[in-house]
Amino acid sequence: MALAEQMLLEIQSESLQTLLTVVQQKTANLAGATAIRSLDLYLSTGSPSGYQESVQKPPGNAIVIRGPPGSGKTHLLYFLLATCVLPVNHLSCYIGGWNKAAFIMDLDGHFHMSRFHDILVDRLRQILPAPSISSLVDQCLKIVHVFRPTSSAQLAVTLKHLAKYHTQNLSSFELGMIAVHSIDASHWLERFKAEQLRSSSSTANTPFESIYSDLRKLRISYGLTTVVTHWGLLHQYLGANDNHLQPPSTLHLDSERSIGAHKLPEIPKAHFFLVW
């Protein structure tokens, strides 16, 4: 009896959600998943530098988009989200979407549903007859939910409750994408607060480790794609000797580099893209 119990303890267990996610990822036909040919080629073959790496096609990737204001980060995000919520087929026409729900964390208020609506219409206009576009776009918009946290702390709390929110509000749709738009929107305010805490010899409890940890858990649990956009403001201060304010570790997005003694947890299978 004791031996049998010991053998049972040695058997690793996993949730049904995890099992179904793995099966789906192994069997799904995800060719051309983002509908951006160069991006799909990169995700399926490795980095453009020639280093070949086995990476999983979406859903299941972590994508980070960096660029200055006006460089097209939001427009690229619109396109990726459109691919997520559009159906695979409609009226015997191939659309190429995922037919999945999407959640957007809009930290700078620049994500506009009216603009997203126009992008959906423009994309479908090339495929479907005009009379059928409006109803399909309305269906797609219903599975896009936008949250507007005003700080990193609010973002962290929102992410912790997303699984419950999905169950209560969109349980009939699989969750395909979580996007965090302008994750460093509160850069200056949080940087100032971190400096104030250092001056008072207090330990700054930053929410970013929790944010990345929760994004990773959601990505693995649901098999979804996470997209993070940011300005890259922090990079101009790395190594700057004439600035007495030190950049806080909370705003560092690159898991391969560290600031001082702090380092954010690594984001496995993360793909970084710079837009101009």
mmCIF file of C-alpha atoms in Angstrom:
data_model
loop_
_atom_site.group_PDB
_atom_site.id
_atom_site.type_symbol
_atom_site.label_atom_id
_atom_site.label_comp_id
_atom_site.label_asym_id
_atom_site.label_seq_id
_atom_site.Cartn_x
_atom_site.Cartn_y
_atom_site.Cartn_z
ATOM 1 C CA MET A 1 0.000 0.000 0.000
ATOM 2 C CA ALA A 2 2.783 2.371 0.950
ATOM 3 C CA LEU A 3 4.645 1.519 -2.256
ATOM 4 C CA ALA A 4 1.562 2.248 -4.356
ATOM 5 C CA GLU A 5 1.069 5.616 -2.665
ATOM 6 C CA GLN A 6 4.729 6.458 -3.252
ATOM 7 C CA MET A 7 4.400 5.615 -6.953
ATOM 8 C CA LEU A 8 1.309 7.810 -7.247
ATOM 9 C CA LEU A 9 3.173 10.717 -5.682
ATOM 10 C CA GLU A 10 5.884 10.399 -8.342
ATOM 11 C CA ILE A 11 3.371 10.830 -11.178
ATOM 12 C CA GLN A 12 3.324 14.400 -12.444
ATOM 13 C CA SER A 13 -0.120 15.932 -12.872
ATOM 14 C CA GLU A 14 -1.418 18.783 -15.017
ATOM 15 C CA SER A 15 -4.733 20.541 -15.418
ATOM 16 C CA LEU A 16 -7.173 19.741 -18.216
ATOM 17 C CA GLN A 17 -6.747 23.331 -19.474
ATOM 18 C CA THR A 18 -3.001 22.757 -19.897
ATOM 19 C CA LEU A 19 -3.545 19.428 -21.670
ATOM 20 C CA LEU A 20 -6.093 20.883 -24.101
ATOM 21 C CA THR A 21 -3.813 23.840 -24.806
ATOM 22 C CA VAL A 22 -0.901 21.545 -25.676
ATOM 23 C CA VAL A 23 -3.070 19.361 -27.921
ATOM 24 C CA GLN A 24 -4.460 22.401 -29.711
ATOM 25 C CA GLN A 25 -1.005 23.873 -30.302
ATOM 26 C CA LYS A 26 0.318 20.581 -31.669
ATOM 27 C CA THR A 27 -2.578 19.927 -34.030
ATOM 28 C CA ALA A 28 -3.724 23.368 -35.174
ATOM 29 C CA ASN A 29 -2.871 24.557 -38.671
ATOM 30 C CA LEU A 30 -1.444 27.993 -37.930
ATOM 31 C CA ALA A 31 0.313 28.833 -41.181
ATOM 32 C CA GLY A 32 0.169 32.551 -41.847
ATOM 33 C CA ALA A 33 -1.239 33.109 -38.354
ATOM 34 C CA THR A 34 -0.690 36.878 -38.166
ATOM 35 C CA ALA A 35 -1.381 37.522 -41.872
ATOM 36 C CA ILE A 36 1.884 39.478 -42.001
ATOM 37 C CA ARG A 37 4.115 37.338 -44.188
ATOM 38 C CA SER A 38 7.499 38.587 -42.964
ATOM 39 C CA LEU A 39 6.412 38.306 -39.330
ATOM 40 C CA ASP A 40 5.062 34.786 -39.800
ATOM 41 C CA LEU A 41 8.291 33.777 -41.530
ATOM 42 C CA TYR A 42 10.313 35.141 -38.632
ATOM 43 C CA LEU A 43 8.183 33.412 -36.002
ATOM 44 C CA SER A 44 8.354 30.088 -37.813
ATOM 45 C CA THR A 45 12.052 29.992 -38.722
ATOM 46 C CA GLY A 46 13.946 32.051 -36.157
ATOM 47 C CA SER A 47 15.632 35.440 -36.070
ATOM 48 C CA PRO A 48 16.538 37.386 -39.245
ATOM 49 C CA SER A 49 20.217 37.214 -38.259
ATOM 50 C CA GLY A 50 20.384 33.636 -39.468
ATOM 51 C CA TYR A 51 20.337 32.000 -36.041
ATOM 52 C CA GLN A 52 17.774 29.254 -36.456
ATOM 53 C CA GLU A 53 15.641 28.500 -33.452
ATOM 54 C CA SER A 54 12.579 26.339 -33.053
ATOM 55 C CA VAL A 55 9.833 28.771 -32.126
ATOM 56 C CA GLN A 56 6.121 28.192 -31.913
ATOM 57 C CA LYS A 57 3.831 30.083 -34.246
ATOM 58 C CA PRO A 58 1.022 32.151 -32.742
ATOM 59 C CA PRO A 59 -0.950 31.622 -30.621
ATOM 60 C CA GLY A 60 1.610 31.118 -27.855
ATOM 61 C CA ASN A 61 4.188 33.802 -28.604
ATOM 62 C CA ALA A 62 5.236 36.838 -26.594
ATOM 63 C CA ILE A 63 5.716 39.805 -28.944
ATOM 64 C CA VAL A 64 7.309 43.093 -27.834
ATOM 65 C CA ILE A 65 7.093 46.120 -30.172
ATOM 66 C CA ARG A 66 9.310 49.126 -29.451
ATOM 67 C CA GLY A 67 9.347 52.495 -31.194
ATOM 68 C CA PRO A 68 8.968 56.255 -30.675
ATOM 69 C CA PRO A 69 5.566 57.996 -30.754
ATOM 70 C CA GLY A 70 4.107 58.076 -34.263
ATOM 71 C CA SER A 71 6.159 55.131 -35.507
ATOM 72 C CA GLY A 72 3.171 52.854 -36.150
ATOM 73 C CA LYS A 73 3.065 50.682 -33.017
ATOM 74 C CA THR A 74 -0.672 51.194 -32.540
ATOM 75 C CA HIS A 75 -1.451 50.493 -36.201
ATOM 76 C CA LEU A 76 0.526 47.234 -36.070
ATOM 77 C CA LEU A 77 -1.351 46.320 -32.901
ATOM 78 C CA TYR A 78 -4.675 47.032 -34.655
ATOM 79 C CA PHE A 79 -3.700 44.648 -37.435
ATOM 80 C CA LEU A 80 -2.653 41.861 -35.060
ATOM 81 C CA LEU A 81 -5.860 42.257 -33.064
ATOM 82 C CA ALA A 82 -7.919 42.144 -36.262
ATOM 83 C CA THR A 83 -6.329 38.824 -37.149
ATOM 84 C CA CYS A 84 -7.176 37.528 -33.681
ATOM 85 C CA VAL A 85 -10.890 38.383 -33.695
ATOM 86 C CA LEU A 86 -11.732 37.775 -37.361
ATOM 87 C CA PRO A 87 -13.068 34.310 -38.265
ATOM 88 C CA VAL A 88 -11.138 31.752 -40.251
ATOM 89 C CA ASN A 89 -13.857 31.615 -42.906
ATOM 90 C CA HIS A 90 -17.065 33.525 -43.619
ATOM 91 C CA LEU A 91 -19.632 32.923 -46.373
ATOM 92 C CA SER A 92 -17.301 30.363 -47.964
ATOM 93 C CA CYS A 93 -14.561 33.010 -48.143
ATOM 94 C CA TYR A 94 -11.216 32.510 -46.432
ATOM 95 C CA ILE A 95 -10.539 35.347 -43.958
ATOM 96 C CA GLY A 96 -7.500 33.944 -42.167
ATOM 97 C CA GLY A 97 -8.379 35.026 -38.636
ATOM 98 C CA TRP A 98 -8.261 33.098 -35.367
ATOM 99 C CA ASN A 99 -11.904 33.634 -34.299
ATOM 100 C CA LYS A 100 -10.801 34.352 -30.719
ATOM 101 C CA ALA A 101 -11.419 37.056 -28.138
ATOM 102 C CA ALA A 102 -8.869 39.755 -27.318
ATOM 103 C CA PHE A 103 -8.225 41.922 -24.252
ATOM 104 C CA ILE A 104 -6.382 45.241 -24.555
ATOM 105 C CA MET A 105 -4.729 47.105 -21.691
ATOM 106 C CA ASP A 106 -4.563 50.681 -22.998
ATOM 107 C CA LEU A 107 -2.296 52.688 -20.694
ATOM 108 C CA ASP A 108 -2.025 55.883 -22.738
ATOM 109 C CA GLY A 109 -5.569 56.182 -24.097
ATOM 110 C CA HIS A 110 -4.478 55.988 -27.741
ATOM 111 C CA PHE A 111 -6.382 52.832 -28.632
ATOM 112 C CA HIS A 112 -9.586 53.882 -30.405
ATOM 113 C CA MET A 113 -12.350 51.419 -31.211
ATOM 114 C CA SER A 114 -13.537 53.645 -34.070
ATOM 115 C CA ARG A 115 -10.145 53.335 -35.751
ATOM 116 C CA PHE A 116 -10.086 49.589 -35.107
ATOM 117 C CA HIS A 117 -13.552 49.374 -36.671
ATOM 118 C CA ASP A 118 -12.259 51.100 -39.813
ATOM 119 C CA ILE A 119 -9.318 48.685 -40.030
ATOM 120 C CA LEU A 120 -11.643 45.688 -39.827
ATOM 121 C CA VAL A 121 -13.906 47.129 -42.522
ATOM 122 C CA ASP A 122 -10.981 47.926 -44.819
ATOM 123 C CA ARG A 123 -9.541 44.449 -44.421
ATOM 124 C CA LEU A 124 -12.861 42.705 -45.086
ATOM 125 C CA ARG A 125 -13.679 44.955 -48.041
ATOM 126 C CA GLN A 126 -10.962 43.165 -49.994
ATOM 127 C CA ILE A 127 -12.560 39.762 -49.356
ATOM 128 C CA LEU A 128 -16.318 39.944 -48.729
ATOM 129 C CA PRO A 129 -19.278 41.540 -50.518
ATOM 130 C CA ALA A 130 -20.179 44.896 -48.968
ATOM 131 C CA PRO A 131 -23.609 43.927 -47.502
ATOM 132 C CA SER A 132 -22.082 41.236 -45.271
ATOM 133 C CA ILE A 133 -19.246 43.324 -43.804
ATOM 134 C CA SER A 134 -21.135 45.402 -41.239
ATOM 135 C CA SER A 135 -22.666 42.475 -39.335
ATOM 136 C CA LEU A 136 -19.362 40.595 -39.221
ATOM 137 C CA VAL A 137 -17.489 43.644 -37.935
ATOM 138 C CA ASP A 138 -20.078 44.075 -35.173
ATOM 139 C CA GLN A 139 -19.553 40.445 -34.140
ATOM 140 C CA CYS A 140 -15.790 40.975 -34.012
ATOM 141 C CA LEU A 141 -16.039 44.140 -31.922
ATOM 142 C CA LYS A 142 -18.107 42.316 -29.294
ATOM 143 C CA ILE A 143 -15.169 40.034 -28.464
ATOM 144 C CA VAL A 144 -12.675 42.894 -28.052
ATOM 145 C CA HIS A 145 -12.638 44.291 -24.523
ATOM 146 C CA VAL A 146 -10.547 47.345 -23.638
ATOM 147 C CA PHE A 147 -9.254 48.113 -20.133
ATOM 148 C CA ARG A 148 -7.664 51.465 -19.272
ATOM 149 C CA PRO A 149 -5.417 51.152 -16.207
ATOM 150 C CA THR A 150 -3.674 54.430 -15.339
ATOM 151 C CA SER A 151 -0.641 52.970 -13.572
ATOM 152 C CA SER A 152 1.523 49.867 -13.453
ATOM 153 C CA ALA A 153 -0.117 48.899 -10.157
ATOM 154 C CA GLN A 154 -3.584 49.012 -11.734
ATOM 155 C CA LEU A 155 -2.296 46.995 -14.685
ATOM 156 C CA ALA A 156 -0.946 44.326 -12.332
ATOM 157 C CA VAL A 157 -4.287 44.050 -10.523
ATOM 158 C CA THR A 158 -6.215 43.899 -13.812
ATOM 159 C CA LEU A 159 -4.077 41.049 -15.141
ATOM 160 C CA LYS A 160 -4.624 39.022 -11.976
ATOM 161 C CA HIS A 161 -8.400 39.133 -12.522
ATOM 162 C CA LEU A 162 -8.467 38.575 -16.300
ATOM 163 C CA ALA A 163 -9.042 34.823 -16.107
ATOM 164 C CA LYS A 164 -12.113 35.323 -13.910
ATOM 165 C CA TYR A 165 -13.332 38.165 -16.145
ATOM 166 C CA HIS A 166 -13.016 35.956 -19.218
ATOM 167 C CA THR A 167 -14.992 33.170 -17.554
ATOM 168 C CA GLN A 168 -17.788 35.523 -16.523
ATOM 169 C CA ASN A 169 -18.067 37.572 -19.725
ATOM 170 C CA LEU A 170 -16.671 35.682 -22.732
ATOM 171 C CA SER A 171 -16.664 32.035 -21.736
ATOM 172 C CA SER A 172 -18.072 30.976 -25.127
ATOM 173 C CA PHE A 173 -15.008 32.398 -26.913
ATOM 174 C CA GLU A 174 -11.447 31.221 -26.544
ATOM 175 C CA LEU A 175 -9.050 33.977 -25.474
ATOM 176 C CA GLY A 176 -6.452 34.466 -28.214
ATOM 177 C CA MET A 177 -4.576 37.670 -27.380
ATOM 178 C CA ILE A 178 -3.749 39.996 -24.501
ATOM 179 C CA ALA A 179 -2.187 43.287 -25.583
ATOM 180 C CA VAL A 180 -0.545 45.811 -23.263
ATOM 181 C CA HIS A 181 -0.362 49.090 -25.173
ATOM 182 C CA SER A 182 2.289 51.634 -24.059
ATOM 183 C CA ILE A 183 3.400 49.748 -20.978
ATOM 184 C CA ASP A 184 5.799 52.599 -20.120
ATOM 185 C CA ALA A 185 3.160 55.362 -20.403
ATOM 186 C CA SER A 186 3.636 56.269 -16.736
ATOM 187 C CA HIS A 187 7.430 56.296 -17.123
ATOM 188 C CA TRP A 188 8.175 59.742 -15.702
ATOM 189 C CA LEU A 189 5.775 59.577 -12.759
ATOM 190 C CA GLU A 190 6.903 56.138 -11.637
ATOM 191 C CA ARG A 191 10.517 57.067 -12.195
ATOM 192 C CA PHE A 192 10.104 60.097 -9.925
ATOM 193 C CA LYS A 193 8.329 58.052 -7.254
ATOM 194 C CA ALA A 194 11.060 55.422 -7.346
ATOM 195 C CA GLU A 195 13.700 58.127 -6.859
ATOM 196 C CA GLN A 196 11.757 59.537 -3.901
ATOM 197 C CA LEU A 197 11.623 56.112 -2.295
ATOM 198 C CA ARG A 198 15.366 55.666 -2.790
ATOM 199 C CA SER A 199 15.972 59.040 -1.142
ATOM 200 C CA SER A 200 13.978 57.981 1.900
ATOM 201 C CA SER A 201 15.901 54.691 2.127
ATOM 202 C CA SER A 202 12.730 52.739 1.526
ATOM 203 C CA THR A 203 12.452 49.636 -0.574
ATOM 204 C CA ALA A 204 10.428 50.195 -3.727
ATOM 205 C CA ASN A 205 7.923 47.442 -4.293
ATOM 206 C CA THR A 206 7.426 47.481 -8.040
ATOM 207 C CA PRO A 207 4.569 45.683 -9.815
ATOM 208 C CA PHE A 208 6.455 44.795 -12.998
ATOM 209 C CA GLU A 209 7.662 41.397 -11.845
ATOM 210 C CA SER A 210 4.037 40.558 -11.106
ATOM 211 C CA ILE A 211 2.965 41.941 -14.507
ATOM 212 C CA TYR A 212 5.410 39.806 -16.481
ATOM 213 C CA SER A 213 4.737 36.769 -14.320
ATOM 214 C CA ASP A 214 0.980 37.046 -14.834
ATOM 215 C CA LEU A 215 1.363 37.634 -18.588
ATOM 216 C CA ARG A 216 3.491 34.506 -18.815
ATOM 217 C CA LYS A 217 0.999 32.450 -16.786
ATOM 218 C CA LEU A 218 -1.893 33.596 -18.965
ATOM 219 C CA ARG A 219 0.085 32.904 -22.133
ATOM 220 C CA ILE A 220 0.933 29.372 -21.038
ATOM 221 C CA SER A 221 -2.469 28.571 -19.526
ATOM 222 C CA TYR A 222 -4.528 29.780 -22.497
ATOM 223 C CA GLY A 223 -1.976 29.227 -25.252
ATOM 224 C CA LEU A 224 -2.546 32.838 -26.273
ATOM 225 C CA THR A 225 -0.309 35.515 -27.761
ATOM 226 C CA THR A 226 0.786 38.479 -25.648
ATOM 227 C CA VAL A 227 1.720 41.750 -27.349
ATOM 228 C CA VAL A 228 3.484 44.536 -25.437
ATOM 229 C CA THR A 229 4.206 47.928 -27.010
ATOM 230 C CA HIS A 230 6.457 50.575 -25.478
ATOM 231 C CA TRP A 231 8.299 53.746 -26.390
ATOM 232 C CA GLY A 232 11.757 52.586 -25.364
ATOM 233 C CA LEU A 233 12.243 55.734 -23.270
ATOM 234 C CA LEU A 234 14.475 53.945 -20.835
ATOM 235 C CA HIS A 235 17.161 53.105 -23.385
ATOM 236 C CA GLN A 236 18.260 56.736 -23.799
ATOM 237 C CA TYR A 237 19.145 56.894 -20.112
ATOM 238 C CA LEU A 238 21.232 53.755 -19.935
ATOM 239 C CA GLY A 239 24.782 54.826 -19.247
ATOM 240 C CA ALA A 240 23.894 58.536 -19.041
ATOM 241 C CA ASN A 241 26.292 60.154 -16.564
ATOM 242 C CA ASP A 242 24.760 63.637 -16.546
ATOM 243 C CA ASN A 243 21.386 62.606 -15.144
ATOM 244 C CA HIS A 244 21.102 62.265 -11.374
ATOM 245 C CA LEU A 245 17.846 60.334 -11.634
ATOM 246 C CA GLN A 246 18.487 56.639 -11.973
ATOM 247 C CA PRO A 247 16.096 54.650 -14.170
ATOM 248 C CA PRO A 248 13.977 52.349 -12.004
ATOM 249 C CA SER A 249 14.044 48.640 -12.698
ATOM 250 C CA THR A 250 10.263 48.689 -13.131
ATOM 251 C CA LEU A 251 10.558 50.220 -16.589
ATOM 252 C CA HIS A 252 13.127 47.864 -18.054
ATOM 253 C CA LEU A 253 11.625 45.653 -20.728
ATOM 254 C CA ASP A 254 14.604 43.779 -22.127
ATOM 255 C CA SER A 255 15.084 40.569 -20.154
ATOM 256 C CA GLU A 256 18.636 40.153 -21.462
ATOM 257 C CA ARG A 257 19.970 43.258 -19.702
ATOM 258 C CA SER A 258 19.776 44.411 -16.105
ATOM 259 C CA ILE A 259 19.809 47.731 -14.264
ATOM 260 C CA GLY A 260 21.975 47.761 -11.174
ATOM 261 C CA ALA A 261 21.239 44.710 -9.094
ATOM 262 C CA HIS A 262 17.723 44.294 -10.484
ATOM 263 C CA LYS A 263 16.662 42.076 -13.332
ATOM 264 C CA LEU A 264 13.199 41.321 -14.573
ATOM 265 C CA PRO A 265 12.164 37.698 -15.023
ATOM 266 C CA GLU A 266 12.949 36.298 -18.447
ATOM 267 C CA ILE A 267 10.133 36.091 -20.970
ATOM 268 C CA PRO A 268 10.659 32.806 -22.840
ATOM 269 C CA LYS A 269 9.967 32.821 -26.574
ATOM 270 C CA ALA A 270 9.779 36.617 -26.606
ATOM 271 C CA HIS A 271 10.214 38.314 -29.977
ATOM 272 C CA PHE A 272 11.380 41.940 -29.998
ATOM 273 C CA PHE A 273 10.568 44.250 -32.927
ATOM 274 C CA LEU A 274 11.718 47.836 -33.456
ATOM 275 C CA VAL A 275 9.502 50.149 -35.525
ATOM 276 C CA TRP A 276 10.443 53.620 -36.786
#
